[in-house]
Amino acid sequence: MRPLDRYSRQTIFQEIGEEGQLKLLQSKVAVIGMGALGTVIANNLCRAGVGYLRLVDRDYVELSNLQRQTLYNEQDAADQMPKAVAAVKHLEKINSEIQIEAVLKDVNSGNVESILDGMDLVVDGTDNLETRLLINDACLKNNIPWVHGAALAGSGLTMNIIPGQTPCLRCLHPELPAPGSHPTCSTAGVLGMITGIIGCLESTEAIKILIGSPRINRKLCVVNIWYNQFTYLDIEQNPRCLACVEHKFEYLNSVKGSYTVSLCGRDSIQVIPAKAGDIDFQTMAEKLKNLGTVKYNPFTLNFSASNSNLEITLFQDGRAIIKNVKDDQTAKSAYAEYIGL
Ligand SMILES: [Zn+2]
């Protein structure tokens, strides 16, 4: 067999051709977050023959992931396999001719530039806006194109951010929303089909960008599969955007962003969001009631998760004390999952 034969169905497609395939084989892509979006993206890019994949994730596989995180199985959950490791294990059996690297890290302002070093493109599989704005800063600073994507409930969106050519994510989100004001996958749910669709759109755009196709999407694509909507919206650069116009990278320089403080006593960590909010405990209790026990008074809300011994005490300004967690990153993940960053 000729070396490119395994890709024949996509090299016959004239928009890619053998020339495009050779570019893909020479490309290096980081996928940040190996959850529902990341597993779809990594699977597509691996099969399409992107030569080098760097898969980044801080979490391990759980049974409730299998509804939508298409690379994993029950054994991965039983073994509590780190997602990046499980993904590499499965993908290596699909395409042994490319290089795939697992990075078991929480992406933060201190490590994001080294994680993205040498990459031609970054694809978004993350689950929170703060990490996305950090990736936005790092990619703009280092002139790396990136594909943004997100999904929740039955809807999702994607846009391409090409430094110097398109608006950036901070043009759309000049500031972080107040903590707790947005639903998360744990409180609003997410359909496996929408993460599949958004992950496929993101990986298609990734391939177009890598081969230099003139067909790159320059709009914000918004999809709602439950209400039958597929929309492409024009977006404009914010002429005062701190990130893509003024090159002030606040998330990268840690001026913005939530932070954590370990408290006296064992296994309690305080998470302080970047922006103080005014949390409506009644609404928050309604969001959390199916996930555990919730009690609140006018000052604090206490949540005990039903599937673990995790406990969160939330103050009205968004500050939270997370009990029974071992490290800052787990506390921050719990905050992002249940309260929302
Ligand atoms: Zn911008």
PDB file of N, CA and C in Angstrom, residues 274-329:
ATOM      1  N   ALA A 274     -12.991  35.368  40.080  1.00  0.00           N
ATOM      2  CA  ALA A 274     -12.363  36.613  39.651  1.00  0.00           C
ATOM      3  C   ALA A 274     -13.274  37.802  39.878  1.00  0.00           C
ATOM      4  N   LYS A 275     -14.566  37.560  39.755  1.00  0.00           N
ATOM      5  CA  LYS A 275     -15.503  38.666  39.824  1.00  0.00           C
ATOM      6  C   LYS A 275     -16.554  38.325  40.874  1.00  0.00           C
ATOM      7  N   ALA A 276     -16.762  39.211  41.830  1.00  0.00           N
ATOM      8  CA  ALA A 276     -17.768  38.954  42.852  1.00  0.00           C
ATOM      9  C   ALA A 276     -19.147  38.997  42.220  1.00  0.00           C
ATOM     10  N   GLY A 277     -20.038  38.123  42.686  1.00  0.00           N
ATOM     11  CA  GLY A 277     -21.394  38.090  42.144  1.00  0.00           C
ATOM     12  C   GLY A 277     -22.400  38.345  43.234  1.00  0.00           C
ATOM     13  N   ASP A 278     -23.664  38.209  42.876  1.00  0.00           N
ATOM     14  CA  ASP A 278     -24.726  38.310  43.866  1.00  0.00           C
ATOM     15  C   ASP A 278     -25.610  37.102  43.604  1.00  0.00           C
ATOM     16  N   ILE A 279     -25.309  36.013  44.309  1.00  0.00           N
ATOM     17  CA  ILE A 279     -25.930  34.737  43.961  1.00  0.00           C
ATOM     18  C   ILE A 279     -27.315  34.620  44.589  1.00  0.00           C
ATOM     19  N   ASP A 280     -28.281  34.242  43.758  1.00  0.00           N
ATOM     20  CA  ASP A 280     -29.646  33.995  44.221  1.00  0.00           C
ATOM     21  C   ASP A 280     -29.710  32.538  44.691  1.00  0.00           C
ATOM     22  N   PHE A 281     -29.752  32.336  46.002  1.00  0.00           N
ATOM     23  CA  PHE A 281     -29.685  30.985  46.550  1.00  0.00           C
ATOM     24  C   PHE A 281     -30.883  30.129  46.134  1.00  0.00           C
ATOM     25  N   GLN A 282     -32.027  30.735  45.980  1.00  0.00           N
ATOM     26  CA  GLN A 282     -33.209  29.951  45.598  1.00  0.00           C
ATOM     27  C   GLN A 282     -33.002  29.334  44.205  1.00  0.00           C
ATOM     28  N   THR A 283     -32.512  30.158  43.256  1.00  0.00           N
ATOM     29  CA  THR A 283     -32.249  29.668  41.903  1.00  0.00           C
ATOM     30  C   THR A 283     -31.129  28.627  41.920  1.00  0.00           C
ATOM     31  N   MET A 284     -30.080  28.901  42.696  1.00  0.00           N
ATOM     32  CA  MET A 284     -28.950  27.973  42.773  1.00  0.00           C
ATOM     33  C   MET A 284     -29.402  26.640  43.381  1.00  0.00           C
ATOM     34  N   ALA A 285     -30.234  26.698  44.435  1.00  0.00           N
ATOM     35  CA  ALA A 285     -30.723  25.476  45.086  1.00  0.00           C
ATOM     36  C   ALA A 285     -31.549  24.650  44.100  1.00  0.00           C
ATOM     37  N   GLU A 286     -32.328  25.318  43.271  1.00  0.00           N
ATOM     38  CA  GLU A 286     -33.145  24.639  42.258  1.00  0.00           C
ATOM     39  C   GLU A 286     -32.240  23.909  41.252  1.00  0.00           C
ATOM     40  N   LYS A 287     -31.121  24.561  40.855  1.00  0.00           N
ATOM     41  CA  LYS A 287     -30.185  23.966  39.895  1.00  0.00           C
ATOM     42  C   LYS A 287     -29.508  22.732  40.466  1.00  0.00           C
ATOM     43  N   LEU A 288     -29.238  22.766  41.782  1.00  0.00           N
ATOM     44  CA  LEU A 288     -28.416  21.722  42.404  1.00  0.00           C
ATOM     45  C   LEU A 288     -29.223  20.581  43.026  1.00  0.00           C
ATOM     46  N   LYS A 289     -30.544  20.739  43.126  1.00  0.00           N
ATOM     47  CA  LYS A 289     -31.321  19.824  43.979  1.00  0.00           C
ATOM     48  C   LYS A 289     -31.286  18.359  43.504  1.00  0.00           C
ATOM     49  N   ASN A 290     -31.103  18.125  42.216  1.00  0.00           N
ATOM     50  CA  ASN A 290     -31.063  16.744  41.738  1.00  0.00           C
ATOM     51  C   ASN A 290     -29.686  16.104  41.867  1.00  0.00           C
ATOM     52  N   LEU A 291     -28.709  16.894  42.305  1.00  0.00           N
ATOM     53  CA  LEU A 291     -27.330  16.384  42.374  1.00  0.00           C
ATOM     54  C   LEU A 291     -26.890  16.102  43.798  1.00  0.00           C
ATOM     55  N   GLY A 292     -27.741  16.418  44.777  1.00  0.00           N
ATOM     56  CA  GLY A 292     -27.373  16.185  46.166  1.00  0.00           C
ATOM     57  C   GLY A 292     -28.316  16.926  47.097  1.00  0.00           C
ATOM     58  N   THR A 293     -27.861  17.115  48.340  1.00  0.00           N
ATOM     59  CA  THR A 293     -28.680  17.785  49.343  1.00  0.00           C
ATOM     60  C   THR A 293     -28.301  19.264  49.413  1.00  0.00           C
ATOM     61  N   VAL A 294     -29.314  20.128  49.403  1.00  0.00           N
ATOM     62  CA  VAL A 294     -29.049  21.577  49.442  1.00  0.00           C
ATOM     63  C   VAL A 294     -29.814  22.200  50.608  1.00  0.00           C
ATOM     64  N   LYS A 295     -29.108  23.023  51.380  1.00  0.00           N
ATOM     65  CA  LYS A 295     -29.756  23.806  52.442  1.00  0.00           C
ATOM     66  C   LYS A 295     -29.242  25.231  52.315  1.00  0.00           C
ATOM     67  N   TYR A 296     -30.075  26.202  52.665  1.00  0.00           N
ATOM     68  CA  TYR A 296     -29.524  27.563  52.663  1.00  0.00           C
ATOM     69  C   TYR A 296     -30.246  28.453  53.663  1.00  0.00           C
ATOM     70  N   ASN A 297     -29.509  29.465  54.112  1.00  0.00           N
ATOM     71  CA  ASN A 297     -30.060  30.540  54.936  1.00  0.00           C
ATOM     72  C   ASN A 297     -29.749  31.836  54.197  1.00  0.00           C
ATOM     73  N   PRO A 298     -30.052  32.997  54.732  1.00  0.00           N
ATOM     74  CA  PRO A 298     -29.799  34.214  53.946  1.00  0.00           C
ATOM     75  C   PRO A 298     -28.323  34.459  53.619  1.00  0.00           C
ATOM     76  N   PHE A 299     -27.400  33.751  54.276  1.00  0.00           N
ATOM     77  CA  PHE A 299     -25.982  34.083  54.129  1.00  0.00           C
ATOM     78  C   PHE A 299     -25.160  33.043  53.386  1.00  0.00           C
ATOM     79  N   THR A 300     -25.499  31.768  53.596  1.00  0.00           N
ATOM     80  CA  THR A 300     -24.727  30.709  52.945  1.00  0.00           C
ATOM     81  C   THR A 300     -25.654  29.619  52.407  1.00  0.00           C
ATOM     82  N   LEU A 301     -25.131  28.939  51.388  1.00  0.00           N
ATOM     83  CA  LEU A 301     -25.826  27.775  50.838  1.00  0.00           C
ATOM     84  C   LEU A 301     -24.898  26.587  50.984  1.00  0.00           C
ATOM     85  N   ASN A 302     -25.415  25.478  51.517  1.00  0.00           N
ATOM     86  CA  ASN A 302     -24.590  24.290  51.688  1.00  0.00           C
ATOM     87  C   ASN A 302     -25.089  23.176  50.776  1.00  0.00           C
ATOM     88  N   PHE A 303     -24.163  22.599  50.062  1.00  0.00           N
ATOM     89  CA  PHE A 303     -24.498  21.538  49.111  1.00  0.00           C
ATOM     90  C   PHE A 303     -23.644  20.302  49.406  1.00  0.00           C
ATOM     91  N   SER A 304     -24.293  19.151  49.584  1.00  0.00           N
ATOM     92  CA  SER A 304     -23.571  17.874  49.728  1.00  0.00           C
ATOM     93  C   SER A 304     -23.894  17.024  48.518  1.00  0.00           C
ATOM     94  N   ALA A 305     -22.874  16.678  47.744  1.00  0.00           N
ATOM     95  CA  ALA A 305     -23.093  15.891  46.526  1.00  0.00           C
ATOM     96  C   ALA A 305     -23.551  14.485  46.874  1.00  0.00           C
ATOM     97  N   SER A 306     -24.462  13.947  46.044  1.00  0.00           N
ATOM     98  CA  SER A 306     -24.970  12.600  46.339  1.00  0.00           C
ATOM     99  C   SER A 306     -24.013  11.510  45.854  1.00  0.00           C
ATOM    100  N   ASN A 307     -23.137  11.822  44.892  1.00  0.00           N
ATOM    101  CA  ASN A 307     -22.274  10.771  44.339  1.00  0.00           C
ATOM    102  C   ASN A 307     -20.850  10.788  44.914  1.00  0.00           C
ATOM    103  N   SER A 308     -20.606  11.647  45.928  1.00  0.00           N
ATOM    104  CA  SER A 308     -19.284  11.672  46.568  1.00  0.00           C
ATOM    105  C   SER A 308     -19.449  12.337  47.927  1.00  0.00           C
ATOM    106  N   ASN A 309     -18.353  12.486  48.681  1.00  0.00           N
ATOM    107  CA  ASN A 309     -18.467  13.167  49.970  1.00  0.00           C
ATOM    108  C   ASN A 309     -18.153  14.666  49.859  1.00  0.00           C
ATOM    109  N   LEU A 310     -18.157  15.160  48.632  1.00  0.00           N
ATOM    110  CA  LEU A 310     -17.887  16.576  48.397  1.00  0.00           C
ATOM    111  C   LEU A 310     -18.953  17.468  49.030  1.00  0.00           C
ATOM    112  N   GLU A 311     -18.494  18.538  49.680  1.00  0.00           N
ATOM    113  CA  GLU A 311     -19.413  19.517  50.257  1.00  0.00           C
ATOM    114  C   GLU A 311     -18.981  20.913  49.851  1.00  0.00           C
ATOM    115  N   ILE A 312     -19.953  21.712  49.447  1.00  0.00           N
ATOM    116  CA  ILE A 312     -19.634  23.093  49.056  1.00  0.00           C
ATOM    117  C   ILE A 312     -20.443  24.043  49.925  1.00  0.00           C
ATOM    118  N   THR A 313     -19.751  24.997  50.522  1.00  0.00           N
ATOM    119  CA  THR A 313     -20.445  26.069  51.226  1.00  0.00           C
ATOM    120  C   THR A 313     -20.234  27.346  50.424  1.00  0.00           C
ATOM    121  N   LEU A 314     -21.338  27.896  49.958  1.00  0.00           N
ATOM    122  CA  LEU A 314     -21.274  29.022  49.024  1.00  0.00           C
ATOM    123  C   LEU A 314     -21.768  30.296  49.702  1.00  0.00           C
ATOM    124  N   PHE A 315     -21.002  31.357  49.524  1.00  0.00           N
ATOM    125  CA  PHE A 315     -21.404  32.666  50.054  1.00  0.00           C
ATOM    126  C   PHE A 315     -22.043  33.470  48.923  1.00  0.00           C
ATOM    127  N   GLN A 316     -22.811  34.491  49.302  1.00  0.00           N
ATOM    128  CA  GLN A 316     -23.575  35.202  48.276  1.00  0.00           C
ATOM    129  C   GLN A 316     -22.703  35.926  47.258  1.00  0.00           C
ATOM    130  N   ASP A 317     -21.485  36.291  47.650  1.00  0.00           N
ATOM    131  CA  ASP A 317     -20.609  36.995  46.704  1.00  0.00           C
ATOM    132  C   ASP A 317     -19.883  36.038  45.761  1.00  0.00           C
ATOM    133  N   GLY A 318     -20.184  34.732  45.873  1.00  0.00           N
ATOM    134  CA  GLY A 318     -19.558  33.767  44.966  1.00  0.00           C
ATOM    135  C   GLY A 318     -18.399  33.013  45.592  1.00  0.00           C
ATOM    136  N   ARG A 319     -17.902  33.487  46.721  1.00  0.00           N
ATOM    137  CA  ARG A 319     -16.818  32.760  47.401  1.00  0.00           C
ATOM    138  C   ARG A 319     -17.355  31.421  47.911  1.00  0.00           C
ATOM    139  N   ALA A 320     -16.520  30.384  47.834  1.00  0.00           N
ATOM    140  CA  ALA A 320     -16.979  29.062  48.267  1.00  0.00           C
ATOM    141  C   ALA A 320     -15.887  28.327  49.024  1.00  0.00           C
ATOM    142  N   ILE A 321     -16.300  27.526  49.997  1.00  0.00           N
ATOM    143  CA  ILE A 321     -15.369  26.626  50.680  1.00  0.00           C
ATOM    144  C   ILE A 321     -15.747  25.204  50.278  1.00  0.00           C
ATOM    145  N   ILE A 322     -14.780  24.519  49.718  1.00  0.00           N
ATOM    146  CA  ILE A 322     -15.017  23.177  49.211  1.00  0.00           C
ATOM    147  C   ILE A 322     -14.370  22.194  50.193  1.00  0.00           C
ATOM    148  N   LYS A 323     -15.156  21.292  50.727  1.00  0.00           N
ATOM    149  CA  LYS A 323     -14.652  20.315  51.704  1.00  0.00           C
ATOM    150  C   LYS A 323     -14.420  18.977  51.041  1.00  0.00           C
ATOM    151  N   ASN A 324     -13.488  18.217  51.627  1.00  0.00           N
ATOM    152  CA  ASN A 324     -13.175  16.861  51.167  1.00  0.00           C
ATOM    153  C   ASN A 324     -12.573  16.850  49.774  1.00  0.00           C
ATOM    154  N   VAL A 325     -11.776  17.864  49.471  1.00  0.00           N
ATOM    155  CA  VAL A 325     -10.987  17.837  48.235  1.00  0.00           C
ATOM    156  C   VAL A 325      -9.515  17.950  48.616  1.00  0.00           C
ATOM    157  N   LYS A 326      -8.679  17.307  47.809  1.00  0.00           N
ATOM    158  CA  LYS A 326      -7.264  17.204  48.193  1.00  0.00           C
ATOM    159  C   LYS A 326      -6.418  18.364  47.687  1.00  0.00           C
ATOM    160  N   ASP A 327      -6.800  18.937  46.532  1.00  0.00           N
ATOM    161  CA  ASP A 327      -5.925  19.966  45.994  1.00  0.00           C
ATOM    162  C   ASP A 327      -6.732  21.089  45.345  1.00  0.00           C
ATOM    163  N   ASP A 328      -6.030  22.171  45.044  1.00  0.00           N
ATOM    164  CA  ASP A 328      -6.653  23.376  44.499  1.00  0.00           C
ATOM    165  C   ASP A 328      -7.419  23.093  43.213  1.00  0.00           C
ATOM    166  N   GLN A 329      -6.799  22.269  42.353  1.00  0.00           N
ATOM    167  CA  GLN A 329      -7.421  22.054  41.048  1.00  0.00           C
ATOM    168  C   GLN A 329      -8.735  21.301  41.186  1.00  0.00           C
TER     169      GLN A 329
END
